[in-house]
CSV table of C-alpha atoms in Angstrom, one decimal:
chain,number,residue,atom,x,y,z
A,380,UNK,CA,-43.7,-15.7,45.1
A,381,UNK,CA,-47.1,-15.7,46.3
A,382,UNK,CA,-50.4,-15.0,44.5
A,383,UNK,CA,-49.5,-11.8,42.8
A,384,UNK,CA,-47.2,-14.0,40.6
A,385,UNK,CA,-48.7,-17.4,40.9
A,386,UNK,CA,-51.9,-19.0,39.6
A,387,UNK,CA,-53.6,-22.3,39.4
A,388,UNK,CA,-51.5,-22.6,36.2
A,389,UNK,CA,-48.1,-23.5,35.7
A,390,UNK,CA,-45.6,-20.9,35.7
A,391,UNK,CA,-41.9,-21.5,34.8
A,392,UNK,CA,-38.6,-20.0,32.8
A,393,UNK,CA,-38.6,-16.5,35.1
A,394,UNK,CA,-36.0,-14.1,34.0
A,395,UNK,CA,-35.1,-10.6,35.3
A,396,UNK,CA,-33.8,-7.5,33.9
A,397,UNK,CA,-30.5,-6.5,35.6
A,398,UNK,CA,-32.0,-3.7,37.8
A,399,UNK,CA,-34.4,-6.8,39.2
A,400,UNK,CA,-37.5,-4.5,38.8
A,401,UNK,CA,-39.0,-6.5,36.0
A,402,UNK,CA,-40.0,-10.4,36.1
A,403,UNK,CA,-40.9,-11.9,32.6
A,404,UNK,CA,-42.2,-15.9,32.9
A,405,UNK,CA,-44.2,-18.3,31.0
A,406,UNK,CA,-47.4,-19.0,31.8
A,407,UNK,CA,-49.2,-22.4,30.5
A,408,UNK,CA,-53.3,-21.3,30.1
A,409,UNK,CA,-55.7,-23.8,30.4
A,410,UNK,CA,-52.7,-26.7,30.3
A,411,UNK,CA,-52.1,-25.9,26.5
A,412,UNK,CA,-51.4,-22.5,25.4
A,413,UNK,CA,-48.3,-21.0,26.5
A,414,UNK,CA,-47.7,-17.0,26.8
A,415,UNK,CA,-45.4,-14.5,29.0
A,416,UNK,CA,-46.6,-12.6,31.8
A,417,UNK,CA,-44.9,-9.9,33.4
A,418,UNK,CA,-44.7,-8.2,36.8
A,419,UNK,CA,-42.9,-4.8,37.9
A,420,UNK,CA,-41.6,-4.3,41.4
A,421,UNK,CA,-42.8,-1.0,43.0
A,422,UNK,CA,-41.7,0.0,46.7
A,423,UNK,CA,-40.2,-3.4,47.4
A,424,UNK,CA,-43.5,-5.4,46.1
A,425,UNK,CA,-44.4,-7.2,42.7
A,426,UNK,CA,-47.1,-6.0,41.1
A,427,UNK,CA,-49.9,-8.4,40.2
A,428,UNK,CA,-48.7,-10.4,36.8
A,429,UNK,CA,-50.4,-9.7,33.7
A,430,UNK,CA,-49.8,-10.8,29.7
A,431,UNK,CA,-47.3,-8.4,28.3
A,432,UNK,CA,-48.2,-5.9,26.6
A,433,UNK,CA,-47.6,-5.7,22.8
A,434,UNK,CA,-48.1,-8.5,20.1
A,435,UNK,CA,-45.6,-11.0,21.1
A,436,UNK,CA,-48.2,-13.2,22.7
A,437,UNK,CA,-50.4,-15.4,20.2
A,438,UNK,CA,-52.6,-18.3,20.2
A,439,UNK,CA,-49.5,-20.5,19.4
A,440,UNK,CA,-47.1,-21.5,22.2
A,441,UNK,CA,-44.0,-19.1,23.5
A,442,UNK,CA,-42.1,-20.0,26.1
A,443,UNK,CA,-38.5,-20.3,27.7
A,444,UNK,CA,-37.8,-16.8,27.0
A,445,UNK,CA,-35.2,-14.5,28.2
A,446,UNK,CA,-35.6,-10.8,28.7
A,447,UNK,CA,-32.7,-8.6,28.1
A,448,UNK,CA,-30.3,-7.0,31.0
A,449,UNK,CA,-31.8,-3.7,29.9
A,450,UNK,CA,-35.5,-5.0,29.2
A,451,UNK,CA,-35.7,-4.1,25.7
A,452,UNK,CA,-35.0,-7.4,23.8
A,453,UNK,CA,-37.2,-10.9,24.4
A,454,UNK,CA,-35.6,-13.9,23.0
A,455,UNK,CA,-38.0,-17.0,23.1
A,456,UNK,CA,-38.8,-20.3,21.8
A,457,UNK,CA,-41.6,-21.1,19.5
A,458,UNK,CA,-42.6,-24.5,18.4
A,459,UNK,CA,-44.6,-25.9,15.1
A,460,UNK,CA,-45.1,-22.6,14.0
A,461,UNK,CA,-45.9,-21.9,10.2
A,462,UNK,CA,-42.5,-19.7,9.8
A,463,UNK,CA,-40.5,-22.4,11.3
A,464,UNK,CA,-37.4,-24.3,10.3
A,465,UNK,CA,-37.9,-27.3,12.6
A,466,UNK,CA,-40.0,-28.5,15.7
A,467,UNK,CA,-38.9,-25.4,17.7
A,468,UNK,CA,-37.0,-22.2,16.9
A,469,UNK,CA,-35.9,-19.3,18.5
A,470,UNK,CA,-37.8,-15.7,17.8
A,471,UNK,CA,-37.0,-11.9,19.1
A,472,UNK,CA,-39.4,-9.2,20.0
A,473,UNK,CA,-38.3,-5.9,21.0
A,474,UNK,CA,-40.0,-3.6,23.5
A,475,UNK,CA,-41.3,-0.1,21.5
A,476,UNK,CA,-43.9,2.5,22.6
A,477,UNK,CA,-46.7,-0.4,22.2
A,478,UNK,CA,-45.2,-3.0,24.4
A,479,UNK,CA,-43.7,-6.1,22.9
A,480,UNK,CA,-43.6,-6.4,18.8
A,481,UNK,CA,-44.5,-9.2,16.9
A,482,UNK,CA,-42.3,-11.9,17.0
A,483,UNK,CA,-39.5,-12.6,14.4
A,484,UNK,CA,-38.1,-16.0,13.7
A,485,UNK,CA,-33.9,-15.8,14.0
A,486,UNK,CA,-33.6,-17.8,10.8
A,487,UNK,CA,-30.7,-18.0,9.0
A,488,UNK,CA,-27.6,-19.8,11.2
A,489,UNK,CA,-29.3,-19.8,14.5
A,490,UNK,CA,-32.4,-22.0,13.5
A,491,UNK,CA,-32.4,-25.4,11.9
A,492,UNK,CA,-34.7,-28.4,10.8
A,493,UNK,CA,-33.9,-29.5,14.3
A,494,UNK,CA,-35.0,-28.5,17.6
A,495,UNK,CA,-33.5,-25.0,18.9
A,496,UNK,CA,-34.8,-23.9,22.6
A,497,UNK,CA,-33.8,-22.1,25.8
A,498,UNK,CA,-32.0,-19.0,24.5
A,499,UNK,CA,-30.1,-16.4,26.7
A,500,UNK,CA,-28.9,-13.3,25.9
A,501,UNK,CA,-25.3,-11.8,26.9
A,502,UNK,CA,-25.6,-8.6,29.0
A,503,UNK,CA,-24.4,-6.7,26.0
A,504,UNK,CA,-26.8,-8.5,23.6
A,505,UNK,CA,-23.8,-9.4,21.6
A,506,UNK,CA,-23.8,-13.2,22.4
A,507,UNK,CA,-26.9,-15.2,22.5
A,508,UNK,CA,-26.3,-18.6,23.7
A,509,UNK,CA,-29.2,-21.7,23.3
A,510,UNK,CA,-29.5,-25.3,23.3
A,511,UNK,CA,-30.0,-27.6,19.8
A,512,UNK,CA,-30.1,-31.1,18.8
A,513,UNK,CA,-28.5,-30.2,15.3
A,514,UNK,CA,-26.2,-32.4,14.1
A,515,UNK,CA,-22.4,-32.4,14.8
A,516,UNK,CA,-22.4,-32.1,18.2
A,517,UNK,CA,-21.2,-34.2,21.1
A,518,UNK,CA,-24.3,-35.5,22.3
A,519,UNK,CA,-28.4,-35.5,21.8
A,520,UNK,CA,-28.7,-31.7,22.9
A,521,UNK,CA,-25.4,-29.3,23.0
A,522,UNK,CA,-25.0,-25.6,23.9
A,523,UNK,CA,-24.1,-23.1,21.3
A,524,UNK,CA,-23.3,-19.3,21.2
A,525,UNK,CA,-24.1,-17.0,18.4
A,526,UNK,CA,-22.4,-13.5,18.3
A,527,UNK,CA,-24.0,-10.4,17.1
A,528,UNK,CA,-22.5,-9.4,13.5
A,529,UNK,CA,-21.8,-5.7,12.5
A,530,UNK,CA,-24.7,-5.9,9.9
A,531,UNK,CA,-27.3,-6.8,12.8
A,532,UNK,CA,-27.6,-10.9,11.8
A,533,UNK,CA,-26.7,-13.4,14.1
A,534,UNK,CA,-23.3,-15.4,13.1
A,535,UNK,CA,-22.9,-19.0,12.5
A,536,UNK,CA,-23.1,-20.8,16.2
A,537,UNK,CA,-20.6,-22.3,17.6
A,538,UNK,CA,-20.5,-25.3,19.9
A,539,UNK,CA,-19.2,-24.6,23.2
A,540,UNK,CA,-17.1,-27.6,22.9
A,541,UNK,CA,-15.8,-30.9,25.0
A,542,UNK,CA,-15.4,-28.7,28.2
A,543,UNK,CA,-19.2,-28.2,28.6
A,544,UNK,CA,-20.7,-30.3,26.1
A,545,UNK,CA,-20.9,-34.3,26.1
A,546,UNK,CA,-22.4,-37.4,25.3
A,547,UNK,CA,-25.6,-36.4,27.2
A,548,UNK,CA,-27.8,-33.4,27.3
A,549,UNK,CA,-26.7,-29.9,28.0
A,550,UNK,CA,-29.8,-27.3,28.5
A,551,UNK,CA,-31.1,-24.2,29.8
A,552,UNK,CA,-27.8,-22.0,29.5
A,553,UNK,CA,-27.5,-18.8,31.5
A,554,UNK,CA,-24.8,-16.6,31.0
A,555,UNK,CA,-24.0,-14.3,34.0
A,556,UNK,CA,-24.1,-10.4,33.7
A,557,UNK,CA,-20.2,-10.3,34.2
A,558,UNK,CA,-20.0,-12.5,30.9
A,559,UNK,CA,-17.7,-15.1,32.1
A,560,UNK,CA,-19.9,-17.8,33.9
A,561,UNK,CA,-22.0,-20.2,32.2
A,562,UNK,CA,-24.6,-21.9,34.4
A,563,UNK,CA,-26.3,-25.0,32.5
A,564,UNK,CA,-27.9,-28.3,33.4
A,565,UNK,CA,-26.5,-31.4,32.0
A,566,UNK,CA,-27.8,-35.0,32.6
A,567,UNK,CA,-23.9,-36.5,32.1
A,568,UNK,CA,-21.7,-34.3,34.7
A,569,UNK,CA,-21.4,-35.9,37.9
A,570,UNK,CA,-24.3,-34.7,40.3
A,571,UNK,CA,-27.0,-35.9,42.5
A,572,UNK,CA,-29.5,-37.4,39.6
A,573,UNK,CA,-30.5,-36.7,36.6
């Protein structure tokens, strides 16, 4: 994507708003701290990427983010944080007039004392897909979905079952905007490699 987006640092986990005009991604700074950067498209060209505005970037790592299709919510992974339940948890930040709000741990049903990561929101922001190593799954890492309840809390996650999860690792869920097609990675299902 050229020098307006890329740098000498590592950039990864890109996500776009539905209108393809805002790109958010993770950049590893100085080989250690992960922060979010963003770029907006004007007249068909991407502007130079900058740290996203607001309070979501911290001295701790923020990574594996997904911006909601409307550009108003940002779900992401935070690891080894003081308010964490396990090694890595899922957090959320909301866009307001000052930029992105301070992150809130989704807690409750979503996060456990295990590893939760790689969240993805459905286009209507009612379903949260993510990868987890929690007990009771089919393999090492499984994909789960949690549904937004009427009270504004996320419900108990459901394992997506044997049609997707295996004795291997399934990760990186991405639900298409039509809410019918799920993309993910697997080191079990037939493929070209791992």
